[in-house]
């Protein structure tokens, strides 16, 4: 059975408190069925409101060579009960097969999920616009050339350009990208070739800290030319659309999970999808508290286990759940309730205060103190 076919699961086996499967969309908890629905979503796990999950990788499923706590067991529980998952990554350097092998090596079950990359989104974009077999210059890791081949195009490396004219150039991340290749991207773009960038992430997480991402290399080329690329990776809609086509789900039936506000969450909002933001990766609680409306998630959790926990959408937080600001202009941390509910109260309070024009303290150290009080998992 393909992921797109797994859409009729009865969740009563999965979560006994769930009476029957249904879809959930932004705003449906309040207004569609009144207080009864609102009460039910207070107790039902978040994932039961959706029929497909688009999940980021770095900072969500793994950090470096290590799985994020609770990620693998949560994903296995979700997929084993019929909720398909598509892992969507902006990292264009690896092929989906390589990513899949890594996931299986971490203990992710072998079925119920697939992988899409920004290289595939770039190739799909060009395949709709170029003739079958059209030559395209491929700059980046092996995942770029493989995606072009699978889309029916002919990848051409910079070293093999010679007298072969190309109609487009795809620039993706690669650890061995050279100055000559970056110069070739600029020359081709200025000469009229369609320039597609797999993503514009300025940084890439590594076990040693942040490193330059594809966006930094794209910016380097832009600095030396007058050309601008067409970007397909998150937060653009192309990668989300490709992932949803794999799932076979509509917008209200699809949940996005990610750790970056500027790519995963902003992209989900732009694509009309609900999202779960996890604090196990690139962004901090302070970042979330000061997020602009375009980058605010539907739900928040410490890590992927939040999929299996109950929770109301942040924008429906009732006034009696707001905790108020203390004399230090920081949300007070509630003493009662589970950590998930306490986290939601802190975030909703910060947003409500800022939206009403009140000042909220942005001191990094004080927000880190709140993270410790809430017992949040921090990136290594």
Coordinates of N, CA and C in Angstrom, one line a residue, residues 5-130:
X5 N -2.5 5.9 -0.1 CA -3.7 5.1 0.0 C -4.0 4.9 1.5
X6 N -3.2 5.3 2.4 CA -3.4 5.0 3.8 C -4.2 6.1 4.4
X7 N -5.5 6.2 4.1 CA -6.2 7.4 4.5 C -7.5 7.0 5.2
X8 N -7.7 5.8 5.5 CA -9.0 5.4 6.1 C -8.8 4.7 7.5
X9 N -7.8 5.1 8.2 CA -7.5 4.4 9.5 C -8.5 4.8 10.5
X10 N -9.0 3.8 11.3 CA -9.8 4.0 12.4 C -8.9 4.2 13.6
X11 N -8.8 5.4 14.1 CA -7.8 5.7 15.2 C -8.2 5.2 16.6
X12 N -9.4 4.5 16.7 CA -9.8 3.9 18.0 C -8.7 2.9 18.4
X13 N -8.1 2.2 17.5 CA -7.0 1.3 17.9 C -5.8 2.0 18.4
X14 N -5.6 3.2 17.8 CA -4.4 4.0 18.0 C -4.5 4.7 19.3
X15 N -5.6 5.4 19.5 CA -5.8 6.2 20.7 C -7.2 5.9 21.2
X16 N -7.4 5.1 22.2 CA -8.8 4.6 22.6 C -9.8 5.7 22.8
X17 N -9.3 6.9 23.3 CA -10.2 7.9 23.6 C -10.8 8.6 22.3
X18 N -10.3 8.3 21.2 CA -10.8 8.9 19.9 C -12.0 8.1 19.4
X19 N -13.1 8.7 19.2 CA -14.4 8.0 18.9 C -14.4 7.7 17.4
X20 N -14.0 8.6 16.5 CA -14.1 8.3 15.1 C -13.1 9.2 14.4
X21 N -12.6 8.7 13.2 CA -11.6 9.5 12.5 C -12.3 10.7 11.9
X22 N -11.6 11.9 11.8 CA -12.1 13.0 11.1 C -11.0 13.9 10.7
X23 N -11.2 14.8 9.8 CA -10.2 15.7 9.4 C -10.4 17.0 10.3
X24 N -9.3 17.8 10.4 CA -9.3 19.0 11.2 C -8.6 20.1 10.4
X25 N -9.1 21.2 10.4 CA -8.4 22.3 9.7 C -8.3 23.5 10.7
X26 N -7.4 24.5 10.3 CA -7.2 25.6 11.1 C -8.5 26.3 11.4
X27 N -8.9 26.5 12.7 CA -10.1 27.2 13.1 C -11.3 26.3 13.3
X28 N -11.1 25.0 12.9 CA -12.3 24.1 13.0 C -12.7 23.8 14.5
X29 N -11.7 23.9 15.4 CA -12.0 23.5 16.8 C -13.0 24.5 17.4
X30 N -13.0 25.7 16.9 CA -14.0 26.7 17.4 C -14.8 27.2 16.3
X31 N -16.1 27.1 16.4 CA -16.9 27.6 15.3 C -17.6 26.5 14.5
X32 N -16.9 25.4 14.2 CA -17.6 24.4 13.4 C -18.5 23.6 14.2
X33 N -18.1 23.1 15.4 CA -19.0 22.3 16.2 C -19.1 22.8 17.6
X34 N -18.7 24.1 17.8 CA -18.9 24.7 19.1 C -18.1 24.1 20.2
X35 N -18.6 24.2 21.4 CA -17.8 23.9 22.6 C -17.5 22.4 22.6
X36 N -18.3 21.6 22.1 CA -18.1 20.1 22.1 C -16.8 19.8 21.4
X37 N -16.6 20.3 20.2 CA -15.4 20.0 19.5 C -14.2 20.6 20.2
X38 N -14.3 21.8 20.8 CA -13.2 22.4 21.5 C -12.8 21.5 22.7
X39 N -13.8 20.9 23.4 CA -13.5 20.1 24.5 C -12.8 18.8 24.0
X40 N -13.2 18.2 22.9 CA -12.6 17.0 22.4 C -11.2 17.2 22.0
X41 N -10.9 18.3 21.4 CA -9.5 18.5 20.9 C -8.5 18.8 22.1
X42 N -9.1 19.1 23.3 CA -8.2 19.2 24.4 C -7.6 17.9 24.9
X43 N -8.3 16.8 24.5 CA -7.9 15.5 25.0 C -7.3 14.6 23.9
X44 N -7.7 14.8 22.6 CA -7.2 13.9 21.6 C -5.8 14.3 21.1
X45 N -5.0 13.3 20.8 CA -3.7 13.6 20.3 C -3.7 14.5 19.0
X46 N -2.8 15.3 18.8 CA -2.8 16.3 17.7 C -2.8 15.5 16.4
X47 N -2.1 14.4 16.2 CA -2.0 13.7 14.9 C -3.3 13.1 14.5
X48 N -4.2 12.9 15.4 CA -5.5 12.3 15.0 C -6.4 13.2 14.2
X49 N -6.0 14.5 14.1 CA -6.8 15.5 13.4 C -6.4 15.5 11.9
X50 N -5.4 14.7 11.5 CA -4.8 14.8 10.2 C -4.7 13.4 9.6
X51 N -4.6 13.4 8.2 CA -4.4 12.1 7.5 C -3.1 12.0 6.8
X52 N -2.2 13.0 7.0 CA -0.9 12.9 6.5 C 0.1 13.9 7.2
X53 N 1.3 13.5 7.3 CA 2.3 14.4 7.9 C 3.5 14.7 7.0
X54 N 3.9 15.9 6.9 CA 5.1 16.4 6.2 C 6.1 16.7 7.3
X55 N 7.2 16.0 7.4 CA 8.1 16.2 8.5 C 9.5 16.6 8.0
X56 N 10.1 17.6 8.7 CA 11.4 18.0 8.4 C 12.4 17.0 9.0
X57 N 13.7 17.1 8.8 CA 14.6 16.1 9.2 C 15.6 16.7 10.2
X58 N 16.5 17.5 9.8 CA 17.5 18.1 10.6 C 16.9 18.9 11.8
X59 N 17.2 18.5 13.0 CA 16.7 19.1 14.2 C 15.3 18.6 14.6
X60 N 14.7 17.8 13.8 CA 13.4 17.2 14.1 C 13.5 15.7 14.4
X61 N 14.1 15.0 13.4 CA 14.3 13.6 13.5 C 15.7 13.2 14.0
X62 N 16.7 14.0 13.5 CA 18.1 13.7 14.0 C 18.8 15.0 14.1
X63 N 19.9 15.0 14.9 CA 20.9 16.1 15.0 C 22.2 15.4 14.7
X64 N 22.8 15.7 13.6 CA 24.1 15.0 13.2 C 23.8 13.5 13.0
X65 N 24.6 12.7 13.7 CA 24.4 11.3 13.6 C 23.5 10.7 14.6
X66 N 22.9 11.5 15.5 CA 22.1 11.0 16.6 C 20.6 11.4 16.4
X67 N 19.7 10.4 16.7 CA 18.3 10.7 16.7 C 17.9 11.6 17.8
X68 N 17.0 12.5 17.5 CA 16.4 13.4 18.5 C 15.6 12.5 19.5
X69 N 15.7 12.7 20.8 CA 14.9 11.9 21.7 C 13.4 11.9 21.3
X70 N 12.8 10.7 21.4 CA 11.4 10.4 21.2 C 11.0 10.5 19.7
X71 N 11.9 10.9 18.8 CA 11.5 11.1 17.4 C 11.2 9.7 16.7
X72 N 12.1 8.8 16.8 CA 11.9 7.5 16.1 C 10.7 6.7 16.6
X73 N 10.6 6.6 17.9 CA 9.5 5.9 18.4 C 8.1 6.5 18.1
X74 N 8.1 7.9 18.1 CA 6.9 8.6 17.7 C 6.5 8.3 16.3
X75 N 7.5 8.4 15.4 CA 7.2 8.2 13.9 C 6.8 6.8 13.7
X76 N 7.4 5.8 14.4 CA 7.0 4.4 14.2 C 5.6 4.2 14.6
X77 N 5.2 4.8 15.7 CA 3.8 4.6 16.2 C 2.8 5.3 15.2
X78 N 3.2 6.4 14.7 CA 2.3 7.1 13.7 C 2.1 6.3 12.5
X79 N 3.2 5.9 11.8 CA 3.1 5.2 10.6 C 2.5 3.8 10.7
X80 N 2.8 3.1 11.9 CA 2.2 1.8 12.1 C 0.7 1.8 12.2
X81 N 0.1 2.9 12.4 CA -1.3 3.0 12.5 C -1.9 3.8 11.4
X82 N -1.2 3.8 10.2 CA -1.8 4.2 9.0 C -1.7 5.7 8.7
X83 N -1.0 6.5 9.4 CA -0.8 7.9 9.0 C 0.5 8.0 8.2
X84 N 0.5 8.3 6.9 CA 1.7 8.3 6.1 C 2.5 9.6 6.4
X85 N 3.8 9.4 6.2 CA 4.7 10.5 6.5 C 5.6 10.7 5.2
X86 N 5.7 12.0 4.9 CA 6.7 12.4 3.9 C 7.8 13.3 4.5
X87 N 9.0 12.8 4.5 CA 10.1 13.6 5.0 C 10.5 14.6 3.9
X88 N 10.4 15.9 4.2 CA 10.7 16.9 3.2 C 11.9 17.7 3.7
X89 N 13.0 17.7 2.9 CA 14.2 18.4 3.3 C 14.7 19.3 2.3
X90 N 15.2 20.5 2.8 CA 15.8 21.5 1.9 C 17.2 21.1 1.5
X91 N 17.8 20.1 2.2 CA 19.1 19.7 1.9 C 19.1 18.9 0.6
X92 N 19.7 19.5 -0.4 CA 19.7 18.9 -1.7 C 20.8 18.0 -2.1
X93 N 21.8 17.9 -1.2 CA 23.0 17.2 -1.5 C 22.9 15.7 -1.6
X94 N 22.0 15.1 -0.8 CA 21.8 13.7 -0.8 C 20.6 13.2 -1.6
X95 N 20.6 12.0 -2.0 CA 19.5 11.4 -2.7 C 18.5 10.9 -1.7
X96 N 17.2 10.8 -2.1 CA 16.2 10.2 -1.2 C 16.6 8.8 -0.6
X97 N 17.3 8.1 -1.5 CA 17.7 6.7 -1.0 C 18.7 6.8 0.1
X98 N 19.6 7.8 0.0 CA 20.7 7.9 1.0 C 20.0 8.4 2.3
X99 N 19.1 9.3 2.2 CA 18.3 9.8 3.4 C 17.6 8.7 4.0
X100 N 16.9 7.9 3.2 CA 16.1 6.7 3.7 C 17.0 5.7 4.4
X101 N 18.2 5.5 3.9 CA 19.1 4.5 4.5 C 19.5 5.0 5.9
X102 N 19.7 6.3 6.0 CA 20.1 6.9 7.3 C 18.9 6.8 8.3
X103 N 17.7 7.0 7.8 CA 16.6 6.9 8.7 C 16.4 5.5 9.2
X104 N 16.5 4.5 8.3 CA 16.4 3.1 8.7 C 17.5 2.8 9.7
X105 N 18.7 3.3 9.5 CA 19.8 3.1 10.4 C 19.5 3.6 11.8
X106 N 18.7 4.6 11.9 CA 18.4 5.2 13.2 C 17.2 4.4 13.9
X107 N 16.6 3.5 13.1 CA 15.5 2.7 13.7 C 14.2 3.0 13.2
X108 N 14.0 3.9 12.2 CA 12.7 4.2 11.7 C 12.2 3.0 10.9
X109 N 11.0 2.6 11.1 CA 10.4 1.5 10.4 C 10.5 1.6 8.9
X110 N 10.6 0.5 8.2 CA 10.9 0.5 6.8 C 9.7 0.9 5.9
X111 N 8.5 1.0 6.4 CA 7.4 1.3 5.6 C 6.5 2.4 6.1
X112 N 5.7 3.0 5.3 CA 4.8 4.0 5.7 C 5.3 5.4 5.5
X113 N 6.4 5.6 4.8 CA 7.0 6.9 4.6 C 7.8 7.0 3.4
X114 N 8.1 8.2 2.9 CA 8.9 8.4 1.8 C 9.7 9.7 2.0
X115 N 10.6 10.0 1.1 CA 11.5 11.2 1.2 C 11.4 12.0 0.0
X116 N 11.2 13.4 0.1 CA 11.3 14.3 -1.0 C 12.3 15.3 -0.6
X117 N 13.1 15.8 -1.6 CA 14.1 16.8 -1.4 C 13.9 18.0 -2.3
X118 N 14.6 19.1 -1.9 CA 14.5 20.3 -2.7 C 15.1 20.1 -4.1
X119 N 16.0 19.1 -4.3 CA 16.5 18.8 -5.6 C 15.4 18.3 -6.5
X120 N 14.5 17.4 -5.9 CA 13.4 16.9 -6.7 C 12.4 18.0 -7.0
X121 N 12.2 18.9 -6.1 CA 11.3 20.0 -6.4 C 11.8 20.9 -7.5
X122 N 13.1 21.1 -7.6 CA 13.8 21.8 -8.6 C 13.6 21.1 -10.0
X123 N 13.9 19.8 -10.0 CA 13.7 19.0 -11.2 C 12.3 19.0 -11.7
X124 N 11.3 18.9 -10.8 CA 9.9 18.9 -11.2 C 9.5 20.2 -11.8
X125 N 10.1 21.3 -11.2 CA 9.8 22.6 -11.8 C 10.3 22.8 -13.2
X126 N 11.5 22.3 -13.5 CA 12.1 22.4 -14.8 C 11.4 21.4 -15.8
X127 N 11.1 20.2 -15.3 CA 10.5 19.2 -16.2 C 9.1 19.7 -16.8
X128 N 8.4 20.6 -16.1 CA 7.2 21.1 -16.5 C 7.4 22.2 -17.6
X129 N 8.6 22.7 -17.7 CA 8.9 23.8 -18.6 C 9.9 23.5 -19.7
X130 N 10.6 22.4 -19.7 CA 11.6 22.1 -20.7 C 11.2 20.8 -21.4

